Each structure stands twice: as structure tokens, then as C-alpha cells.
Amino acid sequence: MHIPSGNTALLELIPFDHALAQALAPSPDYDITKWLYVPNHYGEYRYILGTRGEKPLICVGVNPSTAAPGDLDNTLKSVERVALHNGYDSFIMFNVYAQRATRPEDMERSRNAALHAENMRAFDYALSLDKEGAPAVWAAWGAVIEKRDYLPQCVRDMIAVGEKHGARWFSAGKRTKAGHPHHPLYLRKDSPLEPFDVGAYLEGL
């Protein structure tokens, strides 16, 4: 379990570009030809965790927990299975907000604008990794999106970034009564991806 040590505004953040450069350099901890892990060490926030390929499925949760290369939690194991079943050769786990917290209730009450800005740079990079264009983004945050008032606006910013890349949004599994996209954890591995109108969804929040 990861319990945040405090407000991320008190941290000296590693800018995404710098963290990416470090993640692309050889690491004694994991195989960089297989994994993309930014930052490349365990800390209070995580921009990206995924596998390398030509056609990644970008899965979007609310915020990171404890997963790391070679040590995926059950949620990310499910993400990988669904991605492979739907014809993708890799997955990227991204999050609406980058602060690590196993329990969303432990997330900070106010958005750290600097952390969010770096997270949007990470999303822009993740979208650029699909060599075929029109990257696939799987909305998979469940009802947890309701835990903090700032999260829907973070998603709106993601939509704007995605538009530059022609991003296509999907969900998998049955949506909640409030219309939230299903969380990956209890999905069947053969769950199909379905088009998701994320803009219309946000209007209802």
C-alpha cells in the first residue's frame, strides 16, 4: 500500500522531459527494451508505466498505486490482458492525476498545477507512441473520478491534448449508473473495447 508522504507541492518535481530521458537510459532494475517507466524509480508520483510496442493501448485510471516494472498489480495485469485480446501489442498505464495513493481517499485535496502540467506532457508523449496514428485511449477510472473535484477538469485537459493526435476514446465493460467507465480490475480478459464519448460523459458530471 502507498500512503502519500504529504503534499506534492512540497516536492521538487522531476520535469517529464528529464524523467523520460532518465527512463530511456539503461537501468539495473528492469529491462528498458521491454518497459517504459517514468520516472524510472519508485516515488510519490508516476507519469507512465507500460510495455513497449508499435501499437499501444493507453489505459487511463485515476491515480497510480504501487505497480512497477515486473511487479504489476492485479489491475495492470488485467489491463495487459485486455490490451492483448483487443489486438494491441503493448499497454501504457496513464492516470488522470499522477500522485501515488493506493486509496484514492488519500489523494491531496487540491490539485498541484505543476504536477498536472507535467502529467499532461506525459500524456502528449504517450499519444505519440502509436506508430499508426489515431491512438487508442481506454477510459477506465470507474466511479473513483468522483473522489476529488479537480479530476473532471484534468480529463478535459486530456481531451484537448488528445485532439491534437486524433485520439480515439473507448471503454470496456458495463458502465455505472452514473455513466462512469468500468474499472479494469474485474473485467474478463476477452472484454471488447467500445467507443466512448468522453466529452458527453463529462457534461453529465
Tab-separated table of C-alpha atoms in Angstrom:
chain	number	residue	atom	x	y	z
A	1	MET	CA	0.000	0.000	0.000
A	2	HIS	CA	1.176	3.516	-0.752
A	3	ILE	CA	0.134	6.338	1.569
A	4	PRO	CA	1.304	9.760	0.325
A	5	SER	CA	4.022	11.283	2.466
A	6	GLY	CA	2.490	14.737	2.095
A	7	ASN	CA	1.506	17.458	-0.319
A	8	THR	CA	3.201	17.069	-3.702
A	9	ALA	CA	3.575	20.858	-3.892
A	10	LEU	CA	6.343	20.456	-1.312
A	11	LEU	CA	8.291	18.117	-3.584
A	12	GLU	CA	10.916	19.108	-6.126
A	13	LEU	CA	9.270	17.580	-9.175
A	14	ILE	CA	11.291	15.956	-11.925
A	15	PRO	CA	10.038	17.537	-15.171
A	16	PHE	CA	8.620	14.924	-17.507
A	17	ASP	CA	11.229	15.523	-20.224
A	18	HIS	CA	14.052	14.952	-17.739
A	19	ALA	CA	12.339	11.917	-16.241
A	20	LEU	CA	11.825	10.475	-19.720
A	21	ALA	CA	15.495	10.917	-20.614
A	22	GLN	CA	16.432	9.015	-17.472
A	23	ALA	CA	13.883	6.297	-18.266
A	24	LEU	CA	15.361	5.778	-21.729
A	25	ALA	CA	18.829	5.141	-20.304
A	26	PRO	CA	19.859	1.601	-19.226
A	27	SER	CA	18.678	0.656	-15.757
A	28	PRO	CA	19.961	-2.048	-13.388
A	29	ASP	CA	16.427	-2.519	-12.074
A	30	TYR	CA	14.500	-3.527	-15.212
A	31	ASP	CA	14.765	-4.142	-18.961
A	32	ILE	CA	14.261	-0.823	-20.744
A	33	THR	CA	13.670	-2.639	-24.045
A	34	LYS	CA	10.509	-4.086	-22.525
A	35	TRP	CA	9.343	-1.455	-20.054
A	36	LEU	CA	8.634	2.268	-20.077
A	37	TYR	CA	8.671	3.621	-16.526
A	38	VAL	CA	8.666	7.374	-15.937
A	39	PRO	CA	10.145	8.361	-13.527
A	40	ASN	CA	12.361	5.274	-13.548
A	41	HIS	CA	12.241	4.781	-9.785
A	42	TYR	CA	9.558	4.392	-7.137
A	43	GLY	CA	8.379	7.695	-5.697
A	44	GLU	CA	5.441	9.847	-4.724
A	45	TYR	CA	4.207	10.233	-8.295
A	46	ARG	CA	4.323	8.317	-11.560
A	47	TYR	CA	3.723	9.625	-15.051
A	48	ILE	CA	3.820	6.417	-17.114
A	49	LEU	CA	4.169	2.672	-16.649
A	50	GLY	CA	3.835	0.347	-19.607
A	51	THR	CA	5.337	-2.057	-22.078
A	52	ARG	CA	6.994	-1.165	-25.362
A	53	GLY	CA	5.430	-1.772	-28.762
A	54	GLU	CA	4.290	-0.223	-32.022
A	55	LYS	CA	0.586	-0.191	-31.193
A	56	PRO	CA	-0.038	0.548	-27.507
A	57	LEU	CA	-3.391	0.795	-25.763
A	58	ILE	CA	-3.336	3.735	-23.363
A	59	CYS	CA	-5.361	2.886	-20.281
A	60	VAL	CA	-6.376	5.791	-18.044
A	61	GLY	CA	-7.046	5.285	-14.358
A	62	VAL	CA	-7.444	7.944	-11.687
A	63	ASN	CA	-4.062	7.751	-9.961
A	64	PRO	CA	-1.142	5.331	-9.577
A	65	SER	CA	-0.689	2.804	-6.800
A	66	THR	CA	2.355	0.594	-6.183
A	67	ALA	CA	2.947	-1.101	-9.549
A	68	ALA	CA	6.411	-1.042	-11.134
A	69	PRO	CA	8.162	-2.923	-13.973
A	70	GLY	CA	7.974	-6.657	-13.364
A	71	ASP	CA	5.728	-6.084	-10.362
A	72	LEU	CA	2.295	-5.376	-11.802
A	73	ASP	CA	-0.698	-5.272	-9.502
A	74	ASN	CA	-3.910	-7.097	-10.407
A	75	THR	CA	-5.366	-4.027	-12.108
A	76	LEU	CA	-2.424	-3.717	-14.506
A	77	LYS	CA	-2.376	-7.452	-15.158
A	78	SER	CA	-5.993	-7.092	-16.281
A	79	VAL	CA	-5.093	-4.062	-18.404
A	80	GLU	CA	-2.397	-6.049	-20.190
A	81	ARG	CA	-4.737	-8.988	-20.867
A	82	VAL	CA	-7.482	-6.769	-22.289
A	83	ALA	CA	-4.995	-4.843	-24.441
A	84	LEU	CA	-3.566	-8.008	-25.977
A	85	HIS	CA	-7.021	-9.504	-26.561
A	86	ASN	CA	-8.102	-6.390	-28.464
A	87	GLY	CA	-5.175	-6.533	-30.862
A	88	TYR	CA	-2.684	-4.172	-29.215
A	89	ASP	CA	0.908	-5.258	-28.790
A	90	SER	CA	1.545	-3.256	-25.635
A	91	PHE	CA	-0.114	-1.121	-23.000
A	92	ILE	CA	0.578	2.158	-21.289
A	93	MET	CA	-0.924	2.862	-17.886
A	94	PHE	CA	-1.603	6.532	-17.519
A	95	ASN	CA	-3.591	8.340	-14.846
A	96	VAL	CA	-5.778	11.412	-14.618
A	97	TYR	CA	-3.597	12.577	-11.718
A	98	ALA	CA	-0.037	11.425	-11.130
A	99	GLN	CA	0.122	11.264	-7.317
A	100	ARG	CA	0.606	7.750	-5.950
A	101	ALA	CA	-2.052	6.684	-3.440
A	102	THR	CA	-3.375	3.160	-3.115
A	103	ARG	CA	-6.561	4.540	-1.554
A	104	PRO	CA	-7.980	7.416	-3.610
A	105	GLU	CA	-9.243	8.880	-0.337
A	106	ASP	CA	-5.603	9.699	0.433
A	107	MET	CA	-5.135	11.879	-2.638
A	108	GLU	CA	-4.414	15.518	-1.955
A	109	ARG	CA	-7.431	17.781	-1.677
A	110	SER	CA	-6.167	20.422	-4.076
A	111	ARG	CA	-4.618	19.889	-7.493
A	112	ASN	CA	-0.933	20.600	-7.801
A	113	ALA	CA	-0.895	22.636	-11.021
A	114	ALA	CA	2.797	21.887	-11.651
A	115	LEU	CA	2.322	18.125	-11.287
A	116	HIS	CA	-0.728	18.238	-13.545
A	117	ALA	CA	1.164	20.187	-16.226
A	118	GLU	CA	3.958	17.605	-16.274
A	119	ASN	CA	1.379	14.822	-16.397
A	120	MET	CA	-0.182	16.395	-19.491
A	121	ARG	CA	3.262	16.436	-21.122
A	122	ALA	CA	3.470	12.748	-20.323
A	123	PHE	CA	0.069	12.144	-21.923
A	124	ASP	CA	1.153	14.002	-25.056
A	125	TYR	CA	4.206	11.740	-25.257
A	126	ALA	CA	2.180	8.576	-24.664
A	127	LEU	CA	-0.166	9.515	-27.505
A	128	SER	CA	2.784	9.979	-29.847
A	129	LEU	CA	3.921	6.376	-29.388
A	130	ASP	CA	1.257	4.847	-31.646
A	131	LYS	CA	3.083	4.478	-34.951
A	132	GLU	CA	-0.175	4.056	-36.866
A	133	GLY	CA	-1.715	7.329	-35.681
A	134	ALA	CA	-5.144	7.863	-34.064
A	135	PRO	CA	-4.001	6.460	-30.695
A	136	ALA	CA	-6.482	4.448	-28.628
A	137	VAL	CA	-7.307	5.741	-25.153
A	138	TRP	CA	-9.207	3.463	-22.785
A	139	ALA	CA	-11.142	5.383	-20.123
A	140	ALA	CA	-11.040	3.083	-17.096
A	141	TRP	CA	-11.326	5.198	-13.975
A	142	GLY	CA	-14.675	3.993	-12.622
A	143	ALA	CA	-16.595	5.959	-10.006
A	144	VAL	CA	-13.307	6.938	-8.357
A	145	ILE	CA	-13.377	10.050	-10.562
A	146	GLU	CA	-15.841	11.460	-8.011
A	147	LYS	CA	-13.269	11.394	-5.206
A	148	ARG	CA	-11.840	14.827	-5.983
A	149	ASP	CA	-13.479	17.857	-7.567
A	150	TYR	CA	-10.433	18.624	-9.724
A	151	LEU	CA	-10.348	15.286	-11.543
A	152	PRO	CA	-13.003	16.002	-14.229
A	153	GLN	CA	-11.107	19.130	-15.278
A	154	CYS	CA	-7.948	17.060	-15.578
A	155	VAL	CA	-9.805	14.806	-18.015
A	156	ARG	CA	-10.981	17.830	-20.001
A	157	ASP	CA	-7.361	18.875	-20.368
A	158	MET	CA	-6.542	15.360	-21.545
A	159	ILE	CA	-9.240	15.578	-24.218
A	160	ALA	CA	-7.653	18.778	-25.530
A	161	VAL	CA	-4.239	17.116	-25.710
A	162	GLY	CA	-5.766	14.084	-27.390
A	163	GLU	CA	-7.438	16.132	-30.101
A	164	LYS	CA	-4.024	17.095	-31.479
A	165	HIS	CA	-3.259	13.430	-32.035
A	166	GLY	CA	-6.680	12.328	-33.273
A	167	ALA	CA	-7.129	10.201	-30.152
A	168	ARG	CA	-9.992	7.700	-30.085
A	169	TRP	CA	-11.630	7.067	-26.719
A	170	PHE	CA	-13.000	3.703	-25.591
A	171	SER	CA	-14.445	1.998	-22.548
A	172	ALA	CA	-14.755	-1.686	-21.680
A	173	GLY	CA	-17.413	-3.458	-19.666
A	174	LYS	CA	-20.677	-2.166	-18.286
A	175	ARG	CA	-20.723	1.482	-17.237
A	176	THR	CA	-22.024	2.538	-13.843
A	177	LYS	CA	-25.477	4.054	-13.330
A	178	ALA	CA	-23.803	7.464	-13.359
A	179	GLY	CA	-22.160	6.623	-16.682
A	180	HIS	CA	-18.627	6.134	-15.380
A	181	PRO	CA	-16.447	3.784	-17.449
A	182	HIS	CA	-15.736	0.418	-15.839
A	183	HIS	CA	-12.585	-0.097	-13.796
A	184	PRO	CA	-10.300	-2.804	-15.301
A	185	LEU	CA	-9.862	-4.960	-12.206
A	186	TYR	CA	-12.799	-7.341	-12.609
A	187	LEU	CA	-13.106	-7.310	-16.378
A	188	ARG	CA	-12.970	-10.528	-18.398
A	189	LYS	CA	-9.797	-10.738	-20.444
A	190	ASP	CA	-11.904	-11.013	-23.616
A	191	SER	CA	-13.786	-7.770	-22.892
A	192	PRO	CA	-14.157	-5.772	-26.117
A	193	LEU	CA	-13.430	-2.079	-26.347
A	194	GLU	CA	-16.408	0.124	-27.212
A	195	PRO	CA	-16.378	3.738	-28.450
A	196	PHE	CA	-16.765	6.194	-25.561
A	197	ASP	CA	-17.989	9.773	-25.975
A	198	VAL	CA	-15.870	11.216	-23.221
A	199	GLY	CA	-16.983	14.785	-23.938
A	200	ALA	CA	-20.671	13.975	-23.489
A	201	TYR	CA	-19.831	11.979	-20.392
A	202	LEU	CA	-18.069	14.942	-18.785
A	203	GLU	CA	-21.065	17.186	-19.402
A	204	GLY	CA	-23.020	14.970	-17.047
A	205	LEU	CA	-20.545	15.196	-14.172
